[in-house]
Coordinates of N, CA and C in Angstrom, one line a residue:
X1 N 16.7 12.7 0.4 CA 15.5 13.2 1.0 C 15.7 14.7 1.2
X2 N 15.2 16.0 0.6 CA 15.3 16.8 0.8 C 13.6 17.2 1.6
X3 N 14.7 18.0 2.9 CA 13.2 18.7 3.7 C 14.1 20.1 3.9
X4 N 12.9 21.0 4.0 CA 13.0 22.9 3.9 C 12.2 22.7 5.4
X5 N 12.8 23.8 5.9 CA 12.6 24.1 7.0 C 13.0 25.5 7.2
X6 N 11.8 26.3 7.9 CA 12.1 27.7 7.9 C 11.9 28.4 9.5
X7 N 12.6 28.5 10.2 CA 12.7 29.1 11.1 C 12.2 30.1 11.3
X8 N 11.5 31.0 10.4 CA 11.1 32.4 10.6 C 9.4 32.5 10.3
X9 N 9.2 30.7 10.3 CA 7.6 30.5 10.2 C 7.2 30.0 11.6
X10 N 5.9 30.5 11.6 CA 5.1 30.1 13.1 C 5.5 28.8 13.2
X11 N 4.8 28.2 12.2 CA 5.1 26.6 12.8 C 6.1 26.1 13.4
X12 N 6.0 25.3 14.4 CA 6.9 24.8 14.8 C 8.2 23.8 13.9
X13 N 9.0 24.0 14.4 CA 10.2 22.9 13.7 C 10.2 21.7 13.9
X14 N 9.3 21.2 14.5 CA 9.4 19.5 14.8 C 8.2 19.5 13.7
X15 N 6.7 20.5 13.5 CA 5.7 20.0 12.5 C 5.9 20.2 11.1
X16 N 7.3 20.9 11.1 CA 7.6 21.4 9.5 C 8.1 20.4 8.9
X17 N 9.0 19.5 10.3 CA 10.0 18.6 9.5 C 8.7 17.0 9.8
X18 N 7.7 17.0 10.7 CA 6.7 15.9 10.4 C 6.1 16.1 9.2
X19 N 5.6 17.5 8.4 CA 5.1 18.0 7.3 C 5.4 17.4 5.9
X20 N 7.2 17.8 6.0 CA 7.7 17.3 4.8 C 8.0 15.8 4.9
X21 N 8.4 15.0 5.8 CA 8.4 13.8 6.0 C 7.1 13.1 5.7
X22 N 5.8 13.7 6.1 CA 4.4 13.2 5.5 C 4.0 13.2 4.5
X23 N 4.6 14.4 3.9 CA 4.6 14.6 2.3 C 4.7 13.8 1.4
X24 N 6.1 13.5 1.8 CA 7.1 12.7 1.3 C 6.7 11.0 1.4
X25 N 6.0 10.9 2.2 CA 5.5 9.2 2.5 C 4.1 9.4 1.4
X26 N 3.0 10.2 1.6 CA 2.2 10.0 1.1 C 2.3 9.9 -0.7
X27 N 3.4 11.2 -1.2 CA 3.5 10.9 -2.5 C 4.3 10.1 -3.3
X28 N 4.9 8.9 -2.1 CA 5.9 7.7 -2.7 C 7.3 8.1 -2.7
X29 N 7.5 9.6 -2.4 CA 9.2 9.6 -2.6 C 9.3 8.5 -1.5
X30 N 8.7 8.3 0.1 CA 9.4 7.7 1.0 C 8.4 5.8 0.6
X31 N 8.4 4.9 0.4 CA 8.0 3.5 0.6 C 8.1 3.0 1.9
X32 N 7.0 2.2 1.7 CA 6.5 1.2 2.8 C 7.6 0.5 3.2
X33 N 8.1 0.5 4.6 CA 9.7 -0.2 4.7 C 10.8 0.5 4.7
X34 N 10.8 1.0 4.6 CA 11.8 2.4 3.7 C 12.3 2.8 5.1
X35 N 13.4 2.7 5.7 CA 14.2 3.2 7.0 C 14.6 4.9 6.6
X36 N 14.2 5.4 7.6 CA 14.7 6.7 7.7 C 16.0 7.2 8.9
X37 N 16.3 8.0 8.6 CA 17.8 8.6 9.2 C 17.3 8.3 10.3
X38 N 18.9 8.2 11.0 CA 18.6 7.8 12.5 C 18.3 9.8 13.4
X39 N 17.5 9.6 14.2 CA 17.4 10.9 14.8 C 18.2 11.3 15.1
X40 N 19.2 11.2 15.6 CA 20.5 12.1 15.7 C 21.6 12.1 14.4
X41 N 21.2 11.5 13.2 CA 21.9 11.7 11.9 C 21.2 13.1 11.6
X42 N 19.6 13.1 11.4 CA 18.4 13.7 10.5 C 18.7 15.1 12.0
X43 N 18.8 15.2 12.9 CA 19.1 16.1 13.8 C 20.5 17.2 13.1
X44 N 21.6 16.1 13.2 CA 22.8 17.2 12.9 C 22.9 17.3 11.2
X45 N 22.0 16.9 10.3 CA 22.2 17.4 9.0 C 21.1 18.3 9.0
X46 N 20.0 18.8 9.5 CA 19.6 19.6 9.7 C 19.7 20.8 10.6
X47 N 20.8 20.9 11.5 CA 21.0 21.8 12.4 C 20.2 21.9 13.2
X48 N 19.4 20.3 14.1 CA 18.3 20.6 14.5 C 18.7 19.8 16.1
X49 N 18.3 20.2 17.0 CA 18.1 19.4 18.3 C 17.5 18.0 18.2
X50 N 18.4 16.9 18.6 CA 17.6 15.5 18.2 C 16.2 15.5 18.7
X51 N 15.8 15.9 19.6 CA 14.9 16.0 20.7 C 13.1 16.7 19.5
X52 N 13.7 17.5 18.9 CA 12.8 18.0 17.9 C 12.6 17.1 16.5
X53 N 13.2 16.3 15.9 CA 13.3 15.1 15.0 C 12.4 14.2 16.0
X54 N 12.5 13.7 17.2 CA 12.2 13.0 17.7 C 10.5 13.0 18.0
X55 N 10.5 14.4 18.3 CA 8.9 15.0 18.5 C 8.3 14.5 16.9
X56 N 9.2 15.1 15.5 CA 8.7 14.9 14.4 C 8.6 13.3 14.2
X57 N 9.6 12.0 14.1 CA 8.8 11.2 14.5 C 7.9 10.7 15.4
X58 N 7.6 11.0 16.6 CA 6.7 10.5 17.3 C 5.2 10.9 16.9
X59 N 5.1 12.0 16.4 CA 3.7 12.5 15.5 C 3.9 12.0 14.7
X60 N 4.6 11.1 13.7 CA 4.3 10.2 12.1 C 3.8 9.2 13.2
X61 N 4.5 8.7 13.9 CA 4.3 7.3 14.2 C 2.6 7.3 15.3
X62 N 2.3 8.4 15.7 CA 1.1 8.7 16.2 C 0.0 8.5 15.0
X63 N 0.6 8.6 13.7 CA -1.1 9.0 12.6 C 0.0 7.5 11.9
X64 N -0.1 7.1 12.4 CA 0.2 5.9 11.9 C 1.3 5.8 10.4
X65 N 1.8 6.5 10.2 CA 2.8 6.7 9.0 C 4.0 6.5 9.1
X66 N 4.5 6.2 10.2 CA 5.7 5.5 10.7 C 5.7 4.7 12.2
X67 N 7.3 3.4 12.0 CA 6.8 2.8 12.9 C 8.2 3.3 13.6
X68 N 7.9 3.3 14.8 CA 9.4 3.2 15.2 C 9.8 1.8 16.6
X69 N 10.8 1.5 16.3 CA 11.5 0.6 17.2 C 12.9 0.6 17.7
X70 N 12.7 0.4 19.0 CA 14.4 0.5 19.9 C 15.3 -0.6 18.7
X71 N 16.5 0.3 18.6 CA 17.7 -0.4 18.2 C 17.4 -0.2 16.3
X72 N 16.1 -0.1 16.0 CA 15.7 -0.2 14.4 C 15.8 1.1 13.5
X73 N 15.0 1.6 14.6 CA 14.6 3.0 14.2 C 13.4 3.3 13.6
X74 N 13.2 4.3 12.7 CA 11.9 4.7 12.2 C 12.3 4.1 11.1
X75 N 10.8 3.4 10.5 CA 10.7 2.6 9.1 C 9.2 3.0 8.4
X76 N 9.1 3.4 7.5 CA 8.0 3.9 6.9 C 7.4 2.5 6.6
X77 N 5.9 3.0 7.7 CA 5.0 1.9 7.7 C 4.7 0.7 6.3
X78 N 4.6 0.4 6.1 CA 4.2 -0.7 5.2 C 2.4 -0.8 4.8
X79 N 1.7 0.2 3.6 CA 0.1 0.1 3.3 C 0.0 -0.8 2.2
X80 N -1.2 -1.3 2.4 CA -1.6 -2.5 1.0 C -1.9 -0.7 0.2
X81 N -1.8 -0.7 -1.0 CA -2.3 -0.1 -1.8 C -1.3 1.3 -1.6
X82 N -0.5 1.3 -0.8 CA -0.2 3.1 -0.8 C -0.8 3.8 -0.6
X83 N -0.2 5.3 -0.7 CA -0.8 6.4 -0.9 C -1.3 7.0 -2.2
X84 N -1.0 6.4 -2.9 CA -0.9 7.1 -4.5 C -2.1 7.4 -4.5
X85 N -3.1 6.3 -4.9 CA -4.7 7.7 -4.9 C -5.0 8.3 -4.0
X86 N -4.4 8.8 -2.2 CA -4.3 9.7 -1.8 C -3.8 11.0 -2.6
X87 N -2.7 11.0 -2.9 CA -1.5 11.6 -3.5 C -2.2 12.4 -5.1
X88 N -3.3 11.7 -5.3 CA -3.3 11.6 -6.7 C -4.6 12.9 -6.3
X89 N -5.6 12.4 -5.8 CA -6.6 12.9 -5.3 C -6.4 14.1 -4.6
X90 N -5.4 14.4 -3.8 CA -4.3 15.5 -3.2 C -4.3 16.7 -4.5
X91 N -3.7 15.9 -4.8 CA -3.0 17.0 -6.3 C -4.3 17.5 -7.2
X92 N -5.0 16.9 -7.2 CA -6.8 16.9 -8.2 C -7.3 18.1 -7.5
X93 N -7.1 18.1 -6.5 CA -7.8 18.9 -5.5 C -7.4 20.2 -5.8
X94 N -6.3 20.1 -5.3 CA -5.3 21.6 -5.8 C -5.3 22.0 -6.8
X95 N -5.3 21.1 -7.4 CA -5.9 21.5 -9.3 C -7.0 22.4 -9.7
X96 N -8.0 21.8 -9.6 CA -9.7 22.3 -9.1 C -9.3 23.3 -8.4
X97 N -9.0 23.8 -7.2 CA -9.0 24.6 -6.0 C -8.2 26.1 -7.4
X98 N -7.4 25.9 -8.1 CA -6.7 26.6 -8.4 C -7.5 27.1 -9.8
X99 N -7.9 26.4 -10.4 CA -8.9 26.7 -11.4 C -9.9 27.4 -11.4
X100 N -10.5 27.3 -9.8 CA -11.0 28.4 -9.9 C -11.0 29.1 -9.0
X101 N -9.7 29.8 -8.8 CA -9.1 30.5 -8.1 C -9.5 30.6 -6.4
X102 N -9.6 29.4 -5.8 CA -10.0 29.5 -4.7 C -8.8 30.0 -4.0
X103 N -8.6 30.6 -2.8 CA -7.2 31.1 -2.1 C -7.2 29.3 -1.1
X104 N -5.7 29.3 -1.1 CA -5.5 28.6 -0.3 C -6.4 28.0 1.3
X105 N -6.2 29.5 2.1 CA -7.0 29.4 3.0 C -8.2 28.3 3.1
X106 N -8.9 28.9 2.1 CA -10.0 28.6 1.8 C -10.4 27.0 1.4
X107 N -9.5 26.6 0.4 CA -9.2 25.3 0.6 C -9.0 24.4 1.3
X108 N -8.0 24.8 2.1 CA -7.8 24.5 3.5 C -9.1 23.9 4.5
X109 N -10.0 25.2 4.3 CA -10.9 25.1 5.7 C -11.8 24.2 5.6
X110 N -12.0 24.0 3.7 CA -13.2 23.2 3.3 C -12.2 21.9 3.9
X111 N -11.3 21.5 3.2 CA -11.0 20.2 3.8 C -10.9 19.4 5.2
X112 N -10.7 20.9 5.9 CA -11.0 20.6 7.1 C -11.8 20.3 7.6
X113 N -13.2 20.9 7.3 CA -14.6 20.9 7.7 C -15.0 19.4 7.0
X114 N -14.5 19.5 6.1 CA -15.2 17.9 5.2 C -14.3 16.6 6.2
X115 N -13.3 16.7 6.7 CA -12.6 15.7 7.0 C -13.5 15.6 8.6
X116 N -13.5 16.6 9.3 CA -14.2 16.4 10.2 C -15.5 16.3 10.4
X117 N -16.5 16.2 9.6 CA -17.8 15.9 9.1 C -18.3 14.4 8.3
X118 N -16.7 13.9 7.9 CA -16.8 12.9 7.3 C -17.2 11.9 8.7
X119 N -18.0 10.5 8.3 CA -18.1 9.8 8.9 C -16.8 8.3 9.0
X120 N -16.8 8.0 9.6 CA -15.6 6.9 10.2 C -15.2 6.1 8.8
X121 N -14.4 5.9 8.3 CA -14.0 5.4 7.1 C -14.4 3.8 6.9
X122 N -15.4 4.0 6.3 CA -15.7 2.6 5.8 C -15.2 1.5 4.6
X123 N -13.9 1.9 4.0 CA -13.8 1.3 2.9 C -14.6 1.5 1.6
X124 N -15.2 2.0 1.6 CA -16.3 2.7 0.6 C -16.1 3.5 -0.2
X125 N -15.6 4.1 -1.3 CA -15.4 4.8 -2.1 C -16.8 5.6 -2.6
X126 N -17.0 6.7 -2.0 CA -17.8 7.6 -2.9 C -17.2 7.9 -4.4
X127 N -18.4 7.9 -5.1 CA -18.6 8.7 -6.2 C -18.0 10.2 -6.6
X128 N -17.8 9.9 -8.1 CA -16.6 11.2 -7.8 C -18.0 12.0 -8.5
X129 N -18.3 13.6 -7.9 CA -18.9 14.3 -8.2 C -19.2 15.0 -9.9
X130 N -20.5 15.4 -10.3 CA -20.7 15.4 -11.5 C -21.0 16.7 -11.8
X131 N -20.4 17.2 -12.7 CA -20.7 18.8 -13.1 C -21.7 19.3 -13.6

């Protein structure tokens, strides 16, 4: 499991290392079940305060993407279907966004605005838009 972590970015170091760890679940490198380093292993190979690992899983296991339990540890939750047309749908996006040259930012803010405008997830699959 490789995670980057940059000290000289605003973000905090517990959201860099929940960032790449979310990454990593949603695009399959990490599987459903799949045990992750114990916090104090994932602490001293990263040069990191356990305490800050700990913060990064407690926010996976807050958005539901990991579970954690005394004595077990963190176990990457178990989804019927995965992430992959998340993942897939992820990457389409950035595709599109890039094509036609939208800036990051900008990308960004739409998805933001759409996620928060979206209504409560019904199992429903909308229609993919027509050009």
């Amino acid at each position: 499991m490789l995670i980057r972590l940059d000290p000289t970015l605003d973000a905090p170091l517990f959201e860099q290392l929940a960032s790449g760890l979310r990454a990593s679940i949603i695009d399959g490198r990490l599987t459903g079940g799949e045990r992750l380093p114990a916090a104090r292993e994932l602490a001293a190979s990263l040069d990191l305060n356990v305490h800050t690992v700990l913060r990064a899983y407690h926010r996976l296991r807050d958005e539901h993407l990991i579970e954690l339990h005394r004595g077990r540890g963190a176990i990457v939750a178990v989804r019927i279907g995965g992430h992959g047309a998340l993942a897939g749908a992820v990457y389409d996006l950035v595709d599109e966004a890039k094509n036609h040259e939208l800036p990051e930012a900008a990308l960004l803010a739409l998805v933001r605005e759409a996620y928060r405008s979206a209504p409560q997830a019904s199992g429903v699959l909308r229609p993919m838009p027509t050009r």
